GROMACS .gro file of C-alpha atoms in nm:
model
  124
    1UNK     CA    1   0.893 -10.933  -1.000
    2UNK     CA    2   0.991 -11.300  -1.093
    3UNK     CA    3   0.815 -11.499  -1.306
    4UNK     CA    4   0.733 -11.852  -1.206
    5UNK     CA    5   0.831 -12.086  -1.513
    6UNK     CA    6   0.626 -12.384  -1.400
    7UNK     CA    7   0.306 -12.177  -1.402
    8UNK     CA    8   0.395 -12.006  -1.715
    9UNK     CA    9   0.448 -12.350  -1.904
   10UNK     CA   10   0.110 -12.480  -1.742
   11UNK     CA   11  -0.064 -12.161  -1.857
   12UNK     CA   12   0.056 -12.181  -2.233
   13UNK     CA   13  -0.036 -12.547  -2.221
   14UNK     CA   14  -0.385 -12.470  -2.091
   15UNK     CA   15  -0.402 -12.198  -2.335
   16UNK     CA   16  -0.324 -12.418  -2.612
   17UNK     CA   17  -0.589 -12.672  -2.518
   18UNK     CA   18  -0.866 -12.375  -2.480
   19UNK     CA   19  -0.786 -12.283  -2.820
   20UNK     CA   20  -0.776 -12.625  -2.983
   21UNK     CA   21  -1.130 -12.683  -2.816
   22UNK     CA   22  -1.271 -12.357  -2.935
   23UNK     CA   23  -1.161 -12.432  -3.287
   24UNK     CA   24  -1.188 -12.802  -3.331
   25UNK     CA   25  -1.456 -12.945  -3.060
   26UNK     CA   26  -1.811 -12.940  -3.136
   27UNK     CA   27  -2.020 -13.148  -2.869
   28UNK     CA   28  -2.225 -13.105  -2.580
   29UNK     CA   29  -1.958 -13.188  -2.292
   30UNK     CA   30  -1.598 -13.122  -2.361
   31UNK     CA   31  -1.652 -12.775  -2.534
   32UNK     CA   32  -1.929 -12.633  -2.264
   33UNK     CA   33  -1.811 -12.811  -1.950
   34UNK     CA   34  -1.446 -12.919  -1.971
   35UNK     CA   35  -1.347 -12.578  -2.156
   36UNK     CA   36  -1.543 -12.385  -1.865
   37UNK     CA   37  -1.355 -12.585  -1.609
   38UNK     CA   38  -1.010 -12.522  -1.752
   39UNK     CA   39  -1.079 -12.173  -1.811
   40UNK     CA   40  -1.056 -12.112  -1.443
   41UNK     CA   41  -0.727 -12.344  -1.440
   42UNK     CA   42  -0.603 -12.117  -1.694
   43UNK     CA   43  -0.676 -11.806  -1.488
   44UNK     CA   44  -0.547 -11.969  -1.187
   45UNK     CA   45  -0.214 -12.063  -1.361
   46UNK     CA   46  -0.185 -11.717  -1.513
   47UNK     CA   47  -0.218 -11.544  -1.194
   48UNK     CA   48   0.033 -11.790  -1.027
   49UNK     CA   49   0.301 -11.700  -1.275
   50UNK     CA   50   0.341 -11.363  -1.070
   51UNK     CA   51   0.136 -11.401  -0.738
   52UNK     CA   52   0.325 -11.626  -0.461
   53UNK     CA   53   0.068 -11.580  -0.183
   54UNK     CA   54  -0.206 -11.797  -0.053
   55UNK     CA   55  -0.363 -12.080  -0.274
   56UNK     CA   56  -0.710 -12.056  -0.098
   57UNK     CA   57  -0.685 -11.655  -0.140
   58UNK     CA   58  -0.619 -11.703  -0.518
   59UNK     CA   59  -0.869 -11.990  -0.588
   60UNK     CA   60  -1.133 -11.789  -0.409
   61UNK     CA   61  -1.032 -11.480  -0.618
   62UNK     CA   62  -1.058 -11.680  -0.948
   63UNK     CA   63  -1.394 -11.824  -0.831
   64UNK     CA   64  -1.543 -11.495  -0.761
   65UNK     CA   65  -1.419 -11.347  -1.107
   66UNK     CA   66  -1.564 -11.616  -1.287
   67UNK     CA   67  -1.895 -11.612  -1.114
   68UNK     CA   68  -1.922 -11.244  -1.172
   69UNK     CA   69  -1.861 -11.292  -1.538
   70UNK     CA   70  -2.151 -11.555  -1.536
   71UNK     CA   71  -2.349 -11.320  -1.341
   72UNK     CA   72  -2.289 -11.041  -1.586
   73UNK     CA   73  -2.415 -11.303  -1.852
   74UNK     CA   74  -2.737 -11.355  -1.660
   75UNK     CA   75  -2.782 -10.985  -1.670
   76UNK     CA   76  -2.732 -10.979  -2.048
   77UNK     CA   77  -2.473 -10.742  -1.997
   78UNK     CA   78  -2.318 -10.778  -2.345
   79UNK     CA   79  -2.632 -10.660  -2.491
   80UNK     CA   80  -2.704 -10.401  -2.256
   81UNK     CA   81  -2.345 -10.242  -2.360
   82UNK     CA   82  -2.417 -10.315  -2.730
   83UNK     CA   83  -2.158 -10.574  -2.785
   84UNK     CA   84  -2.330 -10.878  -2.878
   85UNK     CA   85  -2.208 -10.862  -3.239
   86UNK     CA   86  -1.852 -10.836  -3.130
   87UNK     CA   87  -1.687 -11.181  -3.160
   88UNK     CA   88  -1.415 -11.078  -2.928
   89UNK     CA   89  -1.651 -10.936  -2.670
   90UNK     CA   90  -1.870 -11.242  -2.688
   91UNK     CA   91  -1.583 -11.497  -2.651
   92UNK     CA   92  -1.436 -11.302  -2.346
   93UNK     CA   93  -1.769 -11.224  -2.164
   94UNK     CA   94  -1.975 -11.497  -2.294
   95UNK     CA   95  -2.339 -11.451  -2.402
   96UNK     CA   96  -2.554 -11.715  -2.231
   97UNK     CA   97  -2.600 -11.782  -1.876
   98UNK     CA   98  -2.586 -12.149  -1.768
   99UNK     CA   99  -2.616 -12.267  -1.393
  100UNK     CA  100  -2.372 -12.572  -1.525
  101UNK     CA  101  -2.103 -12.302  -1.588
  102UNK     CA  102  -2.093 -12.227  -1.243
  103UNK     CA  103  -2.039 -12.600  -1.148
  104UNK     CA  104  -1.743 -12.610  -1.416
  105UNK     CA  105  -1.591 -12.301  -1.241
  106UNK     CA  106  -1.612 -12.441  -0.917
  107UNK     CA  107  -1.448 -12.786  -1.040
  108UNK     CA  108  -1.158 -12.602  -1.216
  109UNK     CA  109  -1.064 -12.380  -0.918
  110UNK     CA  110  -1.095 -12.705  -0.708
  111UNK     CA  111  -0.845 -12.865  -0.961
  112UNK     CA  112  -0.623 -12.574  -0.948
  113UNK     CA  113  -0.590 -12.548  -0.579
  114UNK     CA  114  -0.526 -12.919  -0.517
  115UNK     CA  115  -0.249 -12.911  -0.813
  116UNK     CA  116  -0.118 -12.614  -0.681
  117UNK     CA  117  -0.103 -12.790  -0.325
  118UNK     CA  118   0.073 -13.059  -0.457
  119UNK     CA  119   0.306 -12.867  -0.663
  120UNK     CA  120   0.425 -12.650  -0.398
  121UNK     CA  121   0.429 -12.925  -0.116
  122UNK     CA  122   0.800 -12.996  -0.012
  123UNK     CA  123   0.926 -13.340  -0.083
  124UNK     CA  124   1.024 -13.566   0.205
   0.00000   0.00000   0.00000
């Protein structure tokens, strides 16, 4: 298995930005919307480190995964399984459903897809 170093760097950069947002940003737009959009970019980049296949398949898979996590929030899965007081579980799974999160995930995947296409288009 070969590691794509370009996407490893992108992943690490987005991870750093996400941690910065989580620790230091307390607003009503960047943290909830930009942070959620970036998490899909982070997932896409992580998968791209190892996966060389179709951009559209990867984008679709990341979007389905993100929507599934949001659906679990709608169902209050974190409470059903008794992890609402576990900070790591709440951070990973989230605790609150928000329709705007779905929009943020969509934009993040769209951005990921177009960046991926741009990075992988042969130069003339």
